[in-house]
GROMACS .gro file of C-alpha atoms in nm:
model
  396
    1TRP     CA    1  -1.609  -0.813   8.065
    2GLY     CA    2  -1.391  -1.099   7.996
    3ALA     CA    3  -1.168  -1.044   8.291
    4SER     CA    4  -1.480  -1.036   8.522
    5ARG     CA    5  -1.607  -1.363   8.379
    6LYS     CA    6  -1.271  -1.521   8.421
    7LEU     CA    7  -1.259  -1.420   8.785
    8LEU     CA    8  -1.604  -1.571   8.845
    9SER     CA    9  -1.501  -1.886   8.647
   10ASP     CA   10  -1.170  -1.930   8.856
   11SER     CA   11  -1.322  -1.888   9.214
   12TYR     CA   12  -1.704  -1.887   9.210
   13HIS     CA   13  -1.992  -2.101   9.136
   14VAL     CA   14  -2.226  -1.889   8.908
   15GLU     CA   15  -2.553  -2.038   9.017
   16MET     CA   16  -2.799  -1.834   8.812
   17VAL     CA   17  -2.794  -1.572   8.547
   18MET     CA   18  -3.098  -1.374   8.430
   19VAL     CA   19  -3.133  -1.161   8.124
   20SER     CA   20  -3.430  -0.971   7.978
   21HIS     CA   21  -3.528  -1.042   7.617
   22ASP     CA   22  -3.821  -0.798   7.661
   23ALA     CA   23  -3.773  -0.549   7.358
   24GLU     CA   24  -3.955  -0.280   7.562
   25ARG     CA   25  -3.731  -0.328   7.873
   26PRO     CA   26  -3.391  -0.496   7.818
   27ASN     CA   27  -3.267  -0.336   8.148
   28PHE     CA   28  -3.345  -0.399   8.526
   29SER     CA   29  -3.216  -0.062   8.652
   30GLU     CA   30  -3.453   0.226   8.648
   31ASN     CA   31  -3.190   0.476   8.540
   32THR     CA   32  -3.073   0.316   8.212
   33ASN     CA   33  -3.225   0.175   7.883
   34LEU     CA   34  -2.908  -0.030   7.807
   35SER     CA   35  -2.913  -0.415   7.806
   36GLU     CA   36  -2.830  -0.560   8.148
   37LEU     CA   37  -2.803  -0.891   8.320
   38MET     CA   38  -2.821  -1.015   8.683
   39PHE     CA   39  -2.619  -1.304   8.820
   40ILE     CA   40  -2.597  -1.495   9.153
   41ALA     CA   41  -2.263  -1.641   9.240
   42ARG     CA   42  -2.124  -1.805   9.547
   43LYS     CA   43  -1.736  -1.838   9.632
   44ARG     CA   44  -1.628  -2.183   9.596
   45LEU     CA   45  -1.481  -2.386   9.887
   46GLU     CA   46  -1.131  -2.515   9.836
   47ASN     CA   47  -1.120  -2.792   9.567
   48GLU     CA   48  -1.483  -2.756   9.504
   49PRO     CA   49  -1.552  -2.817   9.127
   50PRO     CA   50  -1.767  -2.552   8.957
   51GLY     CA   51  -2.136  -2.638   8.927
   52GLU     CA   52  -2.382  -2.588   8.640
   53THR     CA   53  -2.523  -2.255   8.576
   54VAL     CA   54  -2.905  -2.193   8.549
   55TYR     CA   55  -2.988  -1.932   8.271
   56VAL     CA   56  -3.323  -1.754   8.297
   57ASN     CA   57  -3.410  -1.593   7.978
   58LEU     CA   58  -3.703  -1.362   8.041
   59TRP     CA   59  -3.961  -1.304   7.763
   60TYR     CA   60  -4.117  -1.050   7.980
   61ASN     CA   61  -3.948  -0.827   8.224
   62PRO     CA   62  -4.158  -0.768   8.539
   63ARG     CA   63  -4.279  -0.415   8.578
   64THR     CA   64  -4.390  -0.438   8.938
   65ILE     CA   65  -4.254  -0.608   9.255
   66TYR     CA   66  -4.553  -0.832   9.258
   67GLU     CA   67  -4.490  -0.959   8.907
   68ALA     CA   68  -4.131  -0.999   9.002
   69MET     CA   69  -4.220  -1.215   9.306
   70ALA     CA   70  -4.453  -1.423   9.092
   71VAL     CA   71  -4.175  -1.484   8.829
   72ALA     CA   72  -3.923  -1.565   9.105
   73SER     CA   73  -4.163  -1.814   9.258
   74ARG     CA   74  -4.210  -1.992   8.913
   75VAL     CA   75  -3.845  -2.005   8.853
   76ARG     CA   76  -3.772  -2.153   9.179
   77GLU     CA   77  -4.010  -2.430   9.112
   78CYS     CA   78  -3.874  -2.500   8.757
   79ARG     CA   79  -3.655  -2.796   8.691
   80PRO     CA   80  -3.430  -2.640   8.423
   81ALA     CA   81  -3.425  -2.795   8.080
   82ARG     CA   82  -3.099  -2.976   7.980
   83LEU     CA   83  -2.884  -2.885   7.673
   84ASP     CA   84  -2.884  -3.247   7.550
   85SER     CA   85  -3.255  -3.286   7.540
   86GLU     CA   86  -3.536  -3.130   7.337
   87GLU     CA   87  -3.765  -3.023   7.612
   88ILE     CA   88  -3.829  -2.668   7.691
   89ILE     CA   89  -3.893  -2.559   8.038
   90SER     CA   90  -4.099  -2.242   8.079
   91ALA     CA   91  -4.181  -2.032   8.387
   92ALA     CA   92  -4.548  -1.931   8.351
   93GLY     CA   93  -4.669  -1.616   8.483
   94VAL     CA   94  -4.967  -1.403   8.552
   95LYS     CA   95  -5.275  -1.517   8.341
   96GLY     CA   96  -5.070  -1.802   8.191
   97HIS     CA   97  -4.835  -1.584   7.998
   98LYS     CA   98  -4.477  -1.730   7.953
   99PHE     CA   99  -4.243  -1.524   8.150
  100ALA     CA  100  -3.922  -1.709   8.079
  101GLU     CA  101  -3.748  -2.016   7.940
  102VAL     CA  102  -3.499  -2.178   8.181
  103ILE     CA  103  -3.200  -2.400   8.089
  104SER     CA  104  -2.901  -2.547   8.278
  105LEU     CA  105  -2.554  -2.520   8.123
  106PRO     CA  106  -2.207  -2.647   8.231
  107ALA     CA  107  -1.996  -2.385   8.395
  108SER     CA  108  -1.837  -2.135   8.163
  109GLN     CA  109  -1.469  -2.156   8.115
  110GLY     CA  110  -1.226  -1.866   8.169
  111GLY     CA  111  -1.340  -1.538   8.011
  112CYS     CA  112  -1.572  -1.706   7.751
  113GLN     CA  113  -1.894  -1.525   7.685
  114TRP     CA  114  -2.202  -1.666   7.857
  115ILE     CA  115  -2.382  -1.815   7.555
  116GLY     CA  116  -2.679  -1.903   7.782
  117VAL     CA  117  -2.785  -1.532   7.790
  118GLN     CA  118  -2.782  -1.471   7.414
  119PHE     CA  119  -3.111  -1.620   7.303
  120ALA     CA  120  -3.473  -1.600   7.439
  121GLN     CA  121  -3.566  -1.942   7.290
  122THR     CA  122  -3.407  -2.275   7.408
  123TRP     CA  123  -3.431  -2.411   7.042
  124THR     CA  124  -3.205  -2.128   6.921
  125LEU     CA  125  -2.953  -2.168   7.200
  126ARG     CA  126  -2.926  -2.551   7.136
  127ALA     CA  127  -2.880  -2.484   6.762
  128ALA     CA  128  -2.598  -2.227   6.824
  129VAL     CA  129  -2.414  -2.468   7.071
  130GLN     CA  130  -2.435  -2.754   6.837
  131LEU     CA  131  -2.311  -2.546   6.530
  132GLU     CA  132  -2.009  -2.431   6.741
  133GLN     CA  133  -1.938  -2.805   6.782
  134GLY     CA  134  -1.955  -2.863   6.411
  135GLN     CA  135  -2.315  -2.992   6.387
  136LEU     CA  136  -2.580  -2.796   6.185
  137ALA     CA  137  -2.895  -2.883   6.392
  138VAL     CA  138  -3.213  -2.751   6.185
  139PRO     CA  139  -3.506  -2.800   6.420
  140GLY     CA  140  -3.699  -3.107   6.316
  141GLN     CA  141  -3.415  -3.264   6.135
  142ASP     CA  142  -3.111  -3.472   6.228
  143PRO     CA  143  -2.784  -3.275   6.284
  144VAL     CA  144  -2.544  -3.279   5.992
  145ALA     CA  145  -2.170  -3.237   6.024
  146VAL     CA  146  -2.009  -2.912   5.882
  147PRO     CA  147  -1.632  -2.869   5.868
  148MET     CA  148  -1.559  -2.574   6.097
  149CYS     CA  149  -1.260  -2.384   6.234
  150ARG     CA  150  -1.187  -2.053   6.435
  151LEU     CA  151  -1.164  -1.753   6.214
  152GLY     CA  152  -0.835  -1.698   6.372
  153LYS     CA  153  -0.707  -2.002   6.192
  154ILE     CA  154  -0.796  -1.856   5.855
  155GLY     CA  155  -0.670  -1.513   5.882
  156GLU     CA  156  -0.570  -1.208   6.096
  157LEU     CA  157  -0.784  -0.924   6.195
  158GLY     CA  158  -0.686  -0.558   6.121
  159PRO     CA  159  -0.672  -0.260   6.348
  160ASP     CA  160  -0.975  -0.105   6.515
  161SER     CA  161  -1.120   0.231   6.407
  162ARG     CA  162  -0.926   0.423   6.673
  163ARG     CA  163  -0.590   0.303   6.557
  164ILE     CA  164  -0.677   0.384   6.202
  165HIS     CA  165  -0.761   0.739   6.315
  166ASP     CA  166  -0.425   0.748   6.470
  167GLY     CA  167  -0.241   0.689   6.152
  168PHE     CA  168  -0.459   0.823   5.882
  169LYS     CA  169  -0.712   1.090   5.776
  170GLY     CA  170  -0.993   0.982   5.558
  171SER     CA  171  -1.083   1.153   5.244
  172GLU     CA  172  -1.366   1.095   5.003
  173THR     CA  173  -1.221   1.320   4.745
  174ASP     CA  174  -0.845   1.287   4.746
  175TRP     CA  175  -0.661   0.981   4.615
  176SER     CA  176  -0.396   0.783   4.782
  177PRO     CA  177  -0.252   0.427   4.751
  178PHE     CA  178  -0.454   0.324   5.057
  179PRO     CA  179  -0.822   0.263   4.965
  180SER     CA  180  -1.075   0.233   5.246
  181PHE     CA  181  -1.427   0.179   5.327
  182LEU     CA  182  -1.549   0.443   5.596
  183HIS     CA  183  -1.840   0.395   5.818
  184HIS     CA  184  -2.152   0.156   5.769
  185ASP     CA  185  -2.435   0.334   5.603
  186ALA     CA  186  -2.733   0.077   5.602
  187LYS     CA  187  -2.900   0.276   5.321
  188LYS     CA  188  -2.592   0.225   5.094
  189VAL     CA  189  -2.432  -0.103   5.201
  190LEU     CA  190  -2.694  -0.328   5.050
  191GLY     CA  191  -2.502  -0.620   4.916
  192ILE     CA  192  -2.199  -0.834   4.982
  193ARG     CA  193  -1.965  -0.682   4.712
  194GLN     CA  194  -1.853  -0.352   4.762
  195ASN     CA  195  -1.603  -0.083   4.638
  196PRO     CA  196  -1.380   0.147   4.840
  197ASN     CA  197  -1.573   0.475   4.924
  198ALA     CA  198  -1.267   0.678   5.043
  199HIS     CA  199  -0.886   0.681   5.061
  200LEU     CA  200  -0.659   0.705   5.359
  201MET     CA  201  -0.406   0.990   5.378
  202PRO     CA  202  -0.107   0.936   5.595
  203TRP     CA  203  -0.122   1.176   5.904
  204ALA     CA  204   0.208   1.348   5.930
  205GLU     CA  205   0.124   1.490   6.289
  206SER     CA  206   0.019   1.147   6.421
  207PRO     CA  207   0.119   1.110   6.781
  208ARG     CA  208   0.232   0.755   6.699
  209GLY     CA  209   0.467   0.874   6.432
  210THR     CA  210   0.458   0.982   6.068
  211ASP     CA  211   0.500   0.633   5.936
  212TYR     CA  212   0.260   0.456   6.192
  213GLY     CA  213  -0.023   0.421   5.941
  214LYS     CA  214   0.188   0.314   5.649
  215GLN     CA  215   0.422   0.087   5.837
  216ARG     CA  216   0.202  -0.060   6.102
  217LEU     CA  217  -0.161  -0.037   5.993
  218TRP     CA  218  -0.174  -0.073   5.611
  219PRO     CA  219   0.003  -0.418   5.606
  220ARG     CA  220  -0.298  -0.555   5.808
  221ALA     CA  221  -0.545  -0.452   5.521
  222GLY     CA  222  -0.770  -0.730   5.373
  223ARG     CA  223  -1.014  -0.803   5.093
  224ILE     CA  224  -1.281  -0.887   5.352
  225LEU     CA  225  -1.440  -0.652   5.597
  226LEU     CA  226  -1.632  -0.783   5.903
  227ILE     CA  227  -1.883  -0.576   6.106
  228GLU     CA  228  -1.761  -0.417   6.409
  229ARG     CA  229  -2.110  -0.281   6.519
  230ALA     CA  230  -2.452  -0.325   6.376
  231ARG     CA  231  -2.836  -0.249   6.424
  232THR     CA  232  -2.991  -0.574   6.294
  233THR     CA  233  -3.320  -0.391   6.220
  234THR     CA  234  -3.155  -0.183   5.942
  235HIS     CA  235  -2.805  -0.344   5.870
  236ARG     CA  236  -2.803  -0.617   5.601
  237VAL     CA  237  -2.462  -0.766   5.577
  238THR     CA  238  -2.219  -0.913   5.827
  239ALA     CA  239  -1.912  -0.931   5.587
  240ILE     CA  240  -1.842  -0.755   5.262
  241GLY     CA  241  -1.575  -0.825   4.995
  242PHE     CA  242  -1.350  -0.622   4.772
  243GLU     CA  243  -1.124  -0.689   4.478
  244GLU     CA  244  -0.835  -0.514   4.657
  245PRO     CA  245  -0.717  -0.488   5.010
  246VAL     CA  246  -0.886  -0.219   5.226
  247LEU     CA  247  -0.910  -0.098   5.581
  248GLY     CA  248  -1.248   0.016   5.734
  249THR     CA  249  -1.388   0.217   6.011
  250SER     CA  250  -1.691   0.047   6.183
  251TRP     CA  251  -1.542  -0.277   6.028
  252TRP     CA  252  -1.265  -0.526   6.111
  253ALA     CA  253  -1.042  -0.596   5.808
  254LEU     CA  254  -0.965  -0.965   5.754
  255LYS     CA  255  -0.635  -1.053   5.584
  256THR     CA  256  -0.601  -1.423   5.473
  257GLU     CA  257  -0.374  -1.639   5.255
  258LEU     CA  258  -0.684  -1.788   5.099
  259SER     CA  259  -0.750  -1.789   4.720
  260VAL     CA  260  -1.001  -1.560   4.563
  261LEU     CA  261  -1.241  -1.851   4.531
  262GLN     CA  262  -1.202  -1.959   4.885
  263GLU     CA  263  -1.265  -1.593   5.007
  264LYS     CA  264  -1.581  -1.581   4.808
  265THR     CA  265  -1.695  -1.906   4.963
  266LEU     CA  266  -1.619  -1.763   5.304
  267LEU     CA  267  -1.814  -1.444   5.232
  268LEU     CA  268  -2.112  -1.660   5.118
  269TRP     CA  269  -2.099  -1.839   5.452
  270MET     CA  270  -2.047  -1.531   5.657
  271ASN     CA  271  -2.379  -1.394   5.535
  272SER     CA  272  -2.584  -1.717   5.574
  273THR     CA  273  -2.841  -1.791   5.833
  274ALA     CA  274  -2.603  -2.039   6.002
  275SER     CA  275  -2.338  -1.768   6.044
  276ILE     CA  276  -2.586  -1.509   6.170
  277LEU     CA  277  -2.677  -1.766   6.446
  278LEU     CA  278  -2.315  -1.790   6.546
  279LEU     CA  279  -2.276  -1.404   6.537
  280LEU     CA  280  -2.555  -1.346   6.776
  281SER     CA  281  -2.420  -1.612   7.007
  282ARG     CA  282  -2.092  -1.398   7.042
  283ARG     CA  283  -2.234  -1.050   7.024
  284VAL     CA  284  -2.215  -0.781   7.293
  285SER     CA  285  -2.562  -0.668   7.334
  286THR     CA  286  -2.531  -0.283   7.394
  287GLN     CA  287  -2.906  -0.177   7.362
  288GLY     CA  288  -3.149  -0.430   7.225
  289VAL     CA  289  -3.062  -0.494   6.855
  290TRP     CA  290  -2.779  -0.245   6.874
  291MET     CA  291  -2.480  -0.466   6.917
  292LYS     CA  292  -2.096  -0.487   6.878
  293VAL     CA  293  -1.879  -0.775   6.775
  294LYS     CA  294  -1.535  -0.745   6.949
  295GLN     CA  295  -1.217  -0.848   6.804
  296PRO     CA  296  -1.167  -1.167   7.037
  297ALA     CA  297  -1.519  -1.264   6.956
  298TRP     CA  298  -1.451  -1.266   6.574
  299GLU     CA  299  -1.115  -1.442   6.630
  300ASN     CA  300  -1.282  -1.724   6.802
  301MET     CA  301  -1.587  -1.741   6.584
  302PRO     CA  302  -1.644  -2.091   6.435
  303VAL     CA  303  -1.675  -2.060   6.058
  304LEU     CA  304  -1.690  -2.274   5.763
  305ASP     CA  305  -1.347  -2.432   5.711
  306VAL     CA  306  -1.301  -2.342   5.337
  307ARG     CA  307  -0.954  -2.478   5.326
  308SER     CA  308  -1.087  -2.825   5.378
  309LEU     CA  309  -1.345  -2.825   5.096
  310PRO     CA  310  -1.277  -2.991   4.768
  311ASP     CA  311  -1.193  -2.770   4.464
  312GLU     CA  312  -1.519  -2.852   4.292
  313VAL     CA  313  -1.715  -2.743   4.587
  314ILE     CA  314  -1.520  -2.423   4.625
  315THR     CA  315  -1.570  -2.351   4.249
  316GLN     CA  316  -1.950  -2.419   4.283
  317LEU     CA  317  -1.983  -2.185   4.588
  318ALA     CA  318  -1.766  -1.915   4.427
  319GLY     CA  319  -1.998  -1.914   4.130
  320SER     CA  320  -2.291  -1.881   4.363
  321TYR     CA  321  -2.128  -1.587   4.532
  322ASP     CA  322  -2.074  -1.421   4.187
  323ALA     CA  323  -2.443  -1.465   4.108
  324ILE     CA  324  -2.551  -1.324   4.458
  325CYS     CA  325  -2.299  -1.074   4.554
  326GLU     CA  326  -2.471  -0.775   4.387
  327LYS     CA  327  -2.816  -0.848   4.497
  328GLU     CA  328  -2.990  -0.625   4.763
  329LEU     CA  329  -3.036  -0.798   5.091
  330MET     CA  330  -3.311  -0.724   5.344
  331PRO     CA  331  -3.218  -0.617   5.693
  332LEU     CA  332  -3.078  -0.907   5.913
  333ALA     CA  333  -3.399  -0.892   6.133
  334ARG     CA  334  -3.610  -1.001   5.817
  335LEU     CA  335  -3.396  -1.288   5.722
  336ASP     CA  336  -3.705  -1.520   5.712
  337LYS     CA  337  -3.872  -1.288   5.446
  338ASP     CA  338  -3.553  -1.233   5.239
  339PRO     CA  339  -3.537  -1.425   4.912
  340VAL     CA  340  -3.152  -1.344   4.874
  341ARG     CA  341  -3.073  -1.476   5.223
  342ALA     CA  342  -3.260  -1.794   5.127
  343GLU     CA  343  -3.078  -1.823   4.797
  344ILE     CA  344  -2.745  -1.806   5.009
  345ASP     CA  345  -2.861  -2.086   5.236
  346THR     CA  346  -2.980  -2.290   4.940
  347ALA     CA  347  -2.644  -2.249   4.760
  348LEU     CA  348  -2.458  -2.374   5.082
  349SER     CA  349  -2.705  -2.669   5.146
  350ASP     CA  350  -2.672  -2.793   4.792
  351ALA     CA  351  -2.296  -2.775   4.777
  352LEU     CA  352  -2.226  -2.907   5.128
  353GLY     CA  353  -2.527  -3.159   5.157
  354LEU     CA  354  -2.690  -2.954   5.439
  355PRO     CA  355  -3.049  -2.955   5.531
  356ASP     CA  356  -3.306  -2.685   5.417
  357MET     CA  357  -3.235  -2.388   5.661
  358LYS     CA  358  -3.577  -2.248   5.636
  359PRO     CA  359  -3.694  -2.364   5.980
  360LEU     CA  360  -3.367  -2.211   6.114
  361ARG     CA  361  -3.462  -1.874   5.947
  362GLN     CA  362  -3.806  -1.891   6.097
  363LEU     CA  363  -3.665  -1.967   6.454
  364LEU     CA  364  -3.417  -1.680   6.434
  365ALA     CA  365  -3.687  -1.441   6.312
  366ARG     CA  366  -3.850  -1.485   6.650
  367GLU     CA  367  -3.550  -1.379   6.851
  368PRO     CA  368  -3.598  -1.029   7.016
  369GLY     CA  369  -3.224  -0.978   6.992
  370LEU     CA  370  -3.253  -0.987   6.607
  371THR     CA  371  -3.596  -0.828   6.543
  372GLY     CA  372  -3.647  -0.587   6.841
  373LYS     CA  373  -3.981  -0.730   6.904
  374SER     CA  374  -4.094  -0.910   7.208
  375LEU     CA  375  -4.210  -1.270   7.210
  376PRO     CA  376  -4.576  -1.274   7.284
  377ALA     CA  377  -4.626  -1.658   7.325
  378LYS     CA  378  -4.843  -1.793   7.618
  379ALA     CA  379  -4.732  -2.084   7.827
  380GLY     CA  380  -4.811  -2.414   7.669
  381LYS     CA  381  -4.832  -2.263   7.310
  382THR     CA  382  -4.478  -2.316   7.201
  383ASP     CA  383  -4.427  -2.648   7.011
  384GLY     CA  384  -4.264  -2.916   7.226
  385SER     CA  385  -4.275  -2.697   7.543
  386GLN     CA  386  -4.351  -2.821   7.882
  387ALA     CA  387  -4.481  -2.520   8.075
  388ILE     CA  388  -4.517  -2.501   8.451
  389SER     CA  389  -4.871  -2.464   8.541
  390GLY     CA  390  -4.995  -2.103   8.643
  391LYS     CA  391  -5.312  -2.223   8.812
  392ASN     CA  392  -5.194  -2.125   9.156
  393ILE     CA  393  -5.044  -1.799   9.059
  394PRO     CA  394  -5.236  -1.504   9.216
  395GLN     CA  395  -5.395  -1.272   8.953
  396ILE     CA  396  -5.220  -0.930   8.985
   0.00000   0.00000   0.00000
């Protein structure tokens, strides 16, 4: 949808965007159960600058027209929270339940994803925006600078699954000089370090030519694979590492010029809570916790700039990777209960001088987009929130 977002960015004022984080109803239409959003946009006058966009992140998606009217009334009365403050503005609903959190963000540029719809909680959204700007903001603590860069500055992504199928046939029994990692079986992919599970056989009848796989695809293989799609309630890793270059289906290969120790450090970061936060901010939410991460999203993903770290820090973090990479991780949705995820975060905090990420794990573990569970909080019960009073709301 990048082209559609760019069209809106170029010519329209996107006044409001609404999205449902209700795990039982991520959609608005009655004929689908896929994730949806609604937006209100107005054609800008000549030379009119784009205005800010109000994002309404629904915790509860109204089931009836009466509930919808009540929520609309509360949203209209809200003064949206600002990104540069710590206040949280809630739209209270029937019987005092919080229906939504409302925040105003600067107009989105070009075809960039609308980060304002990616999180139900304003705390999480602020943490993601600050981390994109190179500041790790753990709730309750002062932000700490982290050396970051775009992933595209570190390496190049390999071909997608369709292209791989255009050039090769996969085999789990035959051997070839083209090792691969096929599919993403959450019951088997338990840790960061993996071994190839198949080989790619050149496809002589390829419509793109006999040498398409060998000449065009294989040179883009890498020792790191990044997820292409995932279900956060079952999948455990966002990046996996190999001792030799591979291509993968359901994965993006990452080919870099980094040293082995730098790649190990990058893999540790990619499976940390901080990296999961950024991943969620750039995902395409297909159906609740079932998400995709497109190639442009990965290329523009902010990651730890391992090239800028001192040798002693790289050596320390690579050692931590060696100690952790074979351990079994819990599903991403349970990162707050996962001792291995905590071990990854602690290793990064100790080496980089970062704060304890436990509050960040606890915050993320409340996000419906990660857990598949709705937020049940009532207005006024969230720490630091300023809820709009629901006294005058008619009881439905």
